[in-house]
């Protein structure tokens, strides 16, 4: 089967625009995480929905790419995507390690130091230094699970469906086990919006059918409206923070994404900005903590603006460096092939 951008209601350019929207929500959440200006519950909701949106788009993108490229794409995830994401986590952890010592903090033992730098948080209350970038760790976990289950179910009639259901069931088992042993699942960052990635995979499978795509486009505003209404009612009537963090990303994030079905957004500015999202996401919390420590007397809103500006500038620099290195590597390969 050959799946292309024209055969999906969510084109690459539209997904880029959605990533920017969700990144803005993450910035809002992190910059005002300790603020009383907007209220803690609303603030937390923005972050959880944004993570859910990122995971839906990631799952959908993996599903569409797998349907188009098959085993080749699965192997690419293992050999290129996962190592790249983990390298970014390690670099971020080294920066956070410096910040950790710079602000006068220490570690109780060497074991905690190693776990923190390698970003191997366990369910014992210990949190990695750069815990604000947990989304990248989640992606690595889901990419690995996708690689494993898609290999295990490759002989099935619909391997993507089997893979998505297996990951979804595993998520539910983990949630159930942690709930039984009375863990604070709602505050565990690696469980926020965890159901959204396999649901994104299922969305890719559903929308590979032309009739399903046409139906979704026709009913998109009805679907988006009902999801938003259900999410609002659920949020108003539910006091359980765990349920809020599991259910609302599915309802609100899907509502936002479905609203963009069939919308083609082509802009060089959006395309370029979407390439900065990852680097802004990784760096902004580091600068927030750094500025908070170095300039505590500066008003919070002023520091927030400085954090955003600094993160964007650093993201541009990193992006250009990575781009130049990639171009040089490509030129070396072309020269080698010619010779």
Coordinates of C-alpha atoms in Angstrom, one line a residue:
X1 CA 0.0 0.0 0.0
X2 CA 1.3 3.4 -0.9
X3 CA 0.2 6.2 1.4
X4 CA 1.1 9.8 0.5
X5 CA 0.3 13.2 1.9
X6 CA -2.5 13.7 -0.6
X7 CA -4.2 10.6 0.8
X8 CA -4.5 11.9 4.3
X9 CA -6.6 14.7 5.8
X10 CA -3.5 15.7 7.9
X11 CA -0.8 16.8 5.6
X12 CA 2.8 17.4 6.7
X13 CA 2.3 21.2 6.6
X14 CA -0.8 20.9 8.7
X15 CA 0.9 18.7 11.3
X16 CA 3.7 21.3 11.4
X17 CA 1.2 24.0 12.3
X18 CA -0.4 21.8 15.0
X19 CA 3.0 21.2 16.5
X20 CA 3.5 24.9 16.8
X21 CA 0.1 25.3 18.5
X22 CA 0.9 22.5 21.0
X23 CA 4.3 23.9 21.7
X24 CA 2.8 27.3 22.6
X25 CA 0.5 25.4 25.0
X26 CA 3.5 23.7 26.6
X27 CA 5.3 27.0 26.9
X28 CA 2.2 28.5 28.6
X29 CA 2.1 25.5 31.0
X30 CA 5.7 25.6 31.9
X31 CA 6.2 29.3 32.2
X32 CA 3.2 29.6 34.5
X33 CA 3.5 26.3 36.3
X34 CA 4.1 28.1 39.6
X35 CA 2.0 31.1 38.9
X36 CA -1.3 32.0 40.4
X37 CA -2.2 34.4 37.6
X38 CA -4.2 31.8 35.6
X39 CA -4.9 29.1 38.2
X40 CA -3.2 25.8 38.6
X41 CA -5.9 23.6 37.2
X42 CA -6.3 25.4 33.9
X43 CA -2.5 25.7 33.6
X44 CA -2.0 22.0 34.1
X45 CA -4.8 21.2 31.6
X46 CA -3.0 23.1 28.8
X47 CA 0.2 21.0 29.3
X48 CA -1.6 17.7 29.4
X49 CA -3.6 18.4 26.2
X50 CA -0.5 19.6 24.4
X51 CA 1.3 16.4 25.2
X52 CA -1.7 14.4 24.1
X53 CA -1.7 16.3 20.8
X54 CA 2.0 15.6 20.3
X55 CA 1.5 11.9 20.9
X56 CA -1.6 11.7 18.6
X57 CA 0.4 13.3 15.8
X58 CA 3.4 11.1 16.5
X59 CA 1.3 8.0 16.5
X60 CA -0.5 9.0 13.4
X61 CA 2.7 9.9 11.6
X62 CA 4.3 6.6 12.5
X63 CA 1.2 4.7 11.3
X64 CA 1.0 6.6 8.0
X65 CA 4.7 6.1 7.4
X66 CA 4.5 2.4 8.3
X67 CA 1.6 1.8 5.9
X68 CA 3.6 3.5 3.1
X69 CA 7.1 2.1 3.7
X70 CA 6.6 -1.1 5.8
X71 CA 9.6 -2.8 7.4
X72 CA 12.0 -0.2 6.1
X73 CA 10.4 2.6 8.2
X74 CA 10.3 0.3 11.3
X75 CA 14.0 -0.3 11.0
X76 CA 14.6 3.5 10.5
X77 CA 12.9 4.1 13.8
X78 CA 15.3 1.8 15.6
X79 CA 18.5 2.9 13.9
X80 CA 18.0 6.6 13.5
X81 CA 15.0 8.1 15.3
X82 CA 15.5 6.5 18.7
X83 CA 19.3 7.2 18.9
X84 CA 18.7 10.8 17.8
X85 CA 16.1 11.4 20.5
X86 CA 18.2 9.8 23.2
X87 CA 21.2 11.8 22.2
X88 CA 19.1 15.0 22.6
X89 CA 18.0 13.8 26.1
X90 CA 21.6 13.1 27.1
X91 CA 22.8 16.6 26.0
X92 CA 19.9 18.2 27.8
X93 CA 20.7 16.2 30.9
X94 CA 24.3 17.4 30.9
X95 CA 23.0 21.0 30.8
X96 CA 20.6 20.3 33.6
X97 CA 23.4 18.6 35.6
X98 CA 25.5 21.8 35.3
X99 CA 22.5 23.8 36.4
X100 CA 21.8 21.4 39.3
X101 CA 25.3 22.0 40.7
X102 CA 25.4 25.6 39.8
X103 CA 22.3 26.3 41.9
X104 CA 23.8 24.6 44.9
X105 CA 22.1 21.2 44.7
X106 CA 23.8 17.8 45.3
X107 CA 23.0 14.1 45.0
X108 CA 22.6 11.8 47.9
X109 CA 24.5 9.0 46.1
X110 CA 26.2 8.1 42.9
X111 CA 23.3 5.9 41.8
X112 CA 20.9 8.9 41.7
X113 CA 23.5 10.8 39.7
X114 CA 23.8 8.1 37.1
X115 CA 20.0 7.6 36.8
X116 CA 19.4 11.3 36.4
X117 CA 22.1 11.8 33.7
X118 CA 21.0 8.8 31.7
X119 CA 17.3 9.7 32.2
X120 CA 16.2 6.4 33.7
X121 CA 13.5 7.5 36.1
X122 CA 11.9 4.7 38.0
X123 CA 8.6 4.5 39.8
X124 CA 10.0 5.2 43.3
X125 CA 9.5 9.0 43.4
X126 CA 12.8 9.8 41.8
X127 CA 12.6 12.3 38.9
X128 CA 15.3 12.8 36.3
X129 CA 17.0 16.3 36.2
X130 CA 15.5 17.2 32.8
X131 CA 12.1 15.8 33.7
X132 CA 10.3 18.5 31.8
X133 CA 11.3 16.9 28.5
X134 CA 9.6 13.6 29.5
X135 CA 7.8 13.7 26.2
X136 CA 11.0 12.7 24.3
X137 CA 11.4 9.7 26.7
X138 CA 7.8 8.7 26.1
X139 CA 8.4 8.8 22.3
X140 CA 11.5 6.5 22.7
X141 CA 9.4 4.1 24.7
X142 CA 6.5 4.1 22.2
X143 CA 8.9 3.9 19.2
X144 CA 10.5 0.8 20.8
X145 CA 7.1 -0.7 21.6
X146 CA 6.0 -0.1 18.0
X147 CA 9.1 -1.7 16.6
X148 CA 8.6 -4.8 18.8
X149 CA 4.9 -5.3 18.3
X150 CA 4.9 -4.5 14.6
X151 CA 7.5 -7.2 14.1
X152 CA 5.6 -9.6 16.3
X153 CA 2.3 -9.0 14.3
X154 CA 3.8 -8.5 10.8
X155 CA 2.1 -11.6 9.6
X156 CA -1.4 -10.4 10.7
X157 CA -3.9 -9.2 8.2
X158 CA -3.8 -5.7 9.9
X159 CA -0.5 -5.5 11.7
X160 CA -1.0 -1.8 12.5
X161 CA -4.3 -2.5 14.3
X162 CA -2.8 -5.4 16.2
X163 CA 0.2 -3.2 17.2
X164 CA -2.0 -0.3 18.4
X165 CA -4.3 -2.6 20.4
X166 CA -1.3 -4.3 22.1
X167 CA 0.3 -1.0 23.1
X168 CA -3.1 0.3 24.3
X169 CA -3.7 -2.8 26.4
X170 CA -0.1 -2.5 27.8
X171 CA -0.8 1.1 28.8
X172 CA -4.0 0.1 30.6
X173 CA -2.2 -2.7 32.4
X174 CA 0.5 -0.3 33.6
X175 CA -2.1 2.2 34.8
X176 CA -4.1 -0.5 36.6
X177 CA -1.0 -1.9 38.4
X178 CA 0.2 1.5 39.5
X179 CA -3.3 2.3 40.7
X180 CA -3.6 -0.9 42.7
X181 CA -0.3 -0.3 44.5
X182 CA -1.6 3.3 45.3
X183 CA 1.0 5.1 43.2
X184 CA 0.2 8.7 42.4
X185 CA -0.5 8.0 38.7
X186 CA -1.9 11.5 38.0
X187 CA 1.4 13.1 39.0
X188 CA 3.6 10.6 37.1
X189 CA 4.6 12.4 34.0
X190 CA 5.2 9.2 32.0
X191 CA 1.5 8.4 32.2
X192 CA 0.1 11.7 31.1
X193 CA -1.8 11.3 27.8
X194 CA -0.2 7.8 27.4
X195 CA -3.3 6.5 25.6
X196 CA -3.0 9.0 22.8
X197 CA -0.1 7.4 20.8
X198 CA -1.8 4.0 20.1
X199 CA -5.0 5.9 19.3
X200 CA -3.0 7.9 16.8
X201 CA -1.9 4.6 15.2
X202 CA -5.5 3.5 15.0
X203 CA -6.5 6.8 13.4
X204 CA -3.9 6.2 10.7
X205 CA -5.3 2.8 10.0
X206 CA -8.9 4.1 9.8
X207 CA -8.0 7.0 7.5
X208 CA -6.2 4.9 5.0
X209 CA -9.6 4.1 3.6
X210 CA -10.9 6.8 1.1
X211 CA -14.5 6.5 2.3
X212 CA -13.4 7.0 5.9
X213 CA -11.4 10.1 5.0
X214 CA -14.3 11.6 3.1
X215 CA -16.7 10.9 6.1
X216 CA -14.2 12.4 8.6
X217 CA -13.9 15.5 6.5
X218 CA -17.7 15.9 6.2
X219 CA -18.3 15.3 9.9
X220 CA -15.2 17.0 11.2
X221 CA -17.0 20.0 12.8
X222 CA -19.6 17.8 14.4
X223 CA -17.0 15.5 15.8
X224 CA -14.8 18.3 17.0
X225 CA -17.8 20.1 18.7
X226 CA -19.0 16.9 20.4
X227 CA -15.5 16.1 21.6
X228 CA -15.1 19.6 23.0
X229 CA -18.5 19.5 24.7
X230 CA -17.8 16.1 26.2
X231 CA -14.4 17.2 27.4
X232 CA -15.8 20.4 29.0
X233 CA -18.6 18.4 30.8
X234 CA -16.1 15.8 32.0
X235 CA -13.7 18.5 33.2
X236 CA -16.5 20.3 35.1
X237 CA -17.9 17.2 36.8
X238 CA -14.6 15.4 37.6
X239 CA -12.4 16.1 40.6
X240 CA -10.1 13.0 40.0
X241 CA -6.8 14.5 38.6
X242 CA -5.8 11.0 37.3
X243 CA -8.9 10.6 35.2
X244 CA -8.5 14.2 34.0
X245 CA -5.0 13.5 32.7
X246 CA -6.0 10.3 31.0
X247 CA -9.3 11.3 29.3
X248 CA -9.0 15.1 28.5
X249 CA -6.0 14.8 26.2
X250 CA -8.0 12.3 24.2
X251 CA -11.1 14.5 24.0
X252 CA -9.6 18.0 23.6
X253 CA -6.5 17.1 21.6
X254 CA -8.5 15.0 19.1
X255 CA -11.0 17.9 18.9
X256 CA -8.2 20.3 17.9
X257 CA -6.6 17.9 15.4
X258 CA -9.9 16.9 13.8
X259 CA -10.7 20.6 13.3
X260 CA -7.6 20.8 11.1
X261 CA -8.7 17.9 8.9
X262 CA -8.6 18.9 5.2
X263 CA -6.9 22.2 6.0
X264 CA -3.8 22.8 3.9
X265 CA -1.4 25.3 5.5
X266 CA 1.5 26.2 3.3
X267 CA 3.8 28.8 4.7
X268 CA 7.6 29.0 4.7
X269 CA 7.4 30.7 8.1
X270 CA 5.4 27.9 9.6
X271 CA 7.6 25.2 8.0
X272 CA 10.7 26.8 9.4
X273 CA 9.1 27.5 12.8
X274 CA 8.0 23.8 13.1
X275 CA 11.7 22.8 12.7
X276 CA 12.5 24.8 15.8
X277 CA 9.8 23.3 18.0
X278 CA 11.9 20.4 19.3
X279 CA 14.8 22.6 20.3
X280 CA 12.5 25.2 21.9
X281 CA 10.9 22.4 23.9
X282 CA 14.2 21.0 25.1
X283 CA 15.8 24.4 26.1
X284 CA 13.0 26.6 27.4
X285 CA 12.7 25.0 30.8
X286 CA 16.5 25.1 31.3
X287 CA 16.4 28.9 30.7
X288 CA 13.4 29.3 32.9
X289 CA 15.2 27.7 35.8
X290 CA 18.4 29.6 35.1
X291 CA 16.8 33.0 34.9
X292 CA 14.7 32.3 37.9
X293 CA 17.9 31.6 39.9
X294 CA 20.0 34.4 38.5
X295 CA 17.4 37.1 38.3
X296 CA 14.9 36.4 41.1
X297 CA 13.9 40.1 41.5
X298 CA 12.8 40.4 37.8
X299 CA 9.0 40.1 37.5
X300 CA 7.8 36.7 36.4
X301 CA 6.2 37.9 33.2
X302 CA 9.4 39.7 32.1
X303 CA 11.4 36.5 32.8
X304 CA 8.8 34.5 30.7
X305 CA 9.4 36.8 27.7
X306 CA 13.1 36.5 28.1
X307 CA 12.9 32.7 28.3
X308 CA 10.8 32.6 25.1
X309 CA 13.2 34.9 23.2
X310 CA 16.3 33.1 24.4
X311 CA 14.9 29.7 23.6
X312 CA 13.9 30.7 20.1
X313 CA 17.4 32.3 19.4
X314 CA 19.1 29.1 20.7
X315 CA 16.8 26.9 18.7
X316 CA 17.6 28.9 15.5
X317 CA 21.4 28.5 16.2
X318 CA 21.1 24.8 16.9
X319 CA 18.9 24.2 13.8
X320 CA 21.3 26.0 11.5
X321 CA 24.3 24.1 12.9
X322 CA 22.5 20.7 12.5
X323 CA 21.4 21.7 9.0
X324 CA 24.9 22.6 8.0
X325 CA 26.3 19.4 9.4
X326 CA 23.7 17.4 7.6
X327 CA 24.5 19.2 4.3
X328 CA 28.2 18.5 4.8
X329 CA 27.6 14.8 5.5
X330 CA 25.4 14.5 2.4
X331 CA 28.0 16.2 0.2
X332 CA 30.6 13.7 1.5
X333 CA 28.3 10.8 0.5
X334 CA 27.7 12.3 -2.9
X335 CA 31.4 12.9 -3.5
X336 CA 32.3 9.4 -2.3
X337 CA 29.6 7.9 -4.7
X338 CA 30.9 9.9 -7.6
X339 CA 34.5 8.9 -7.0

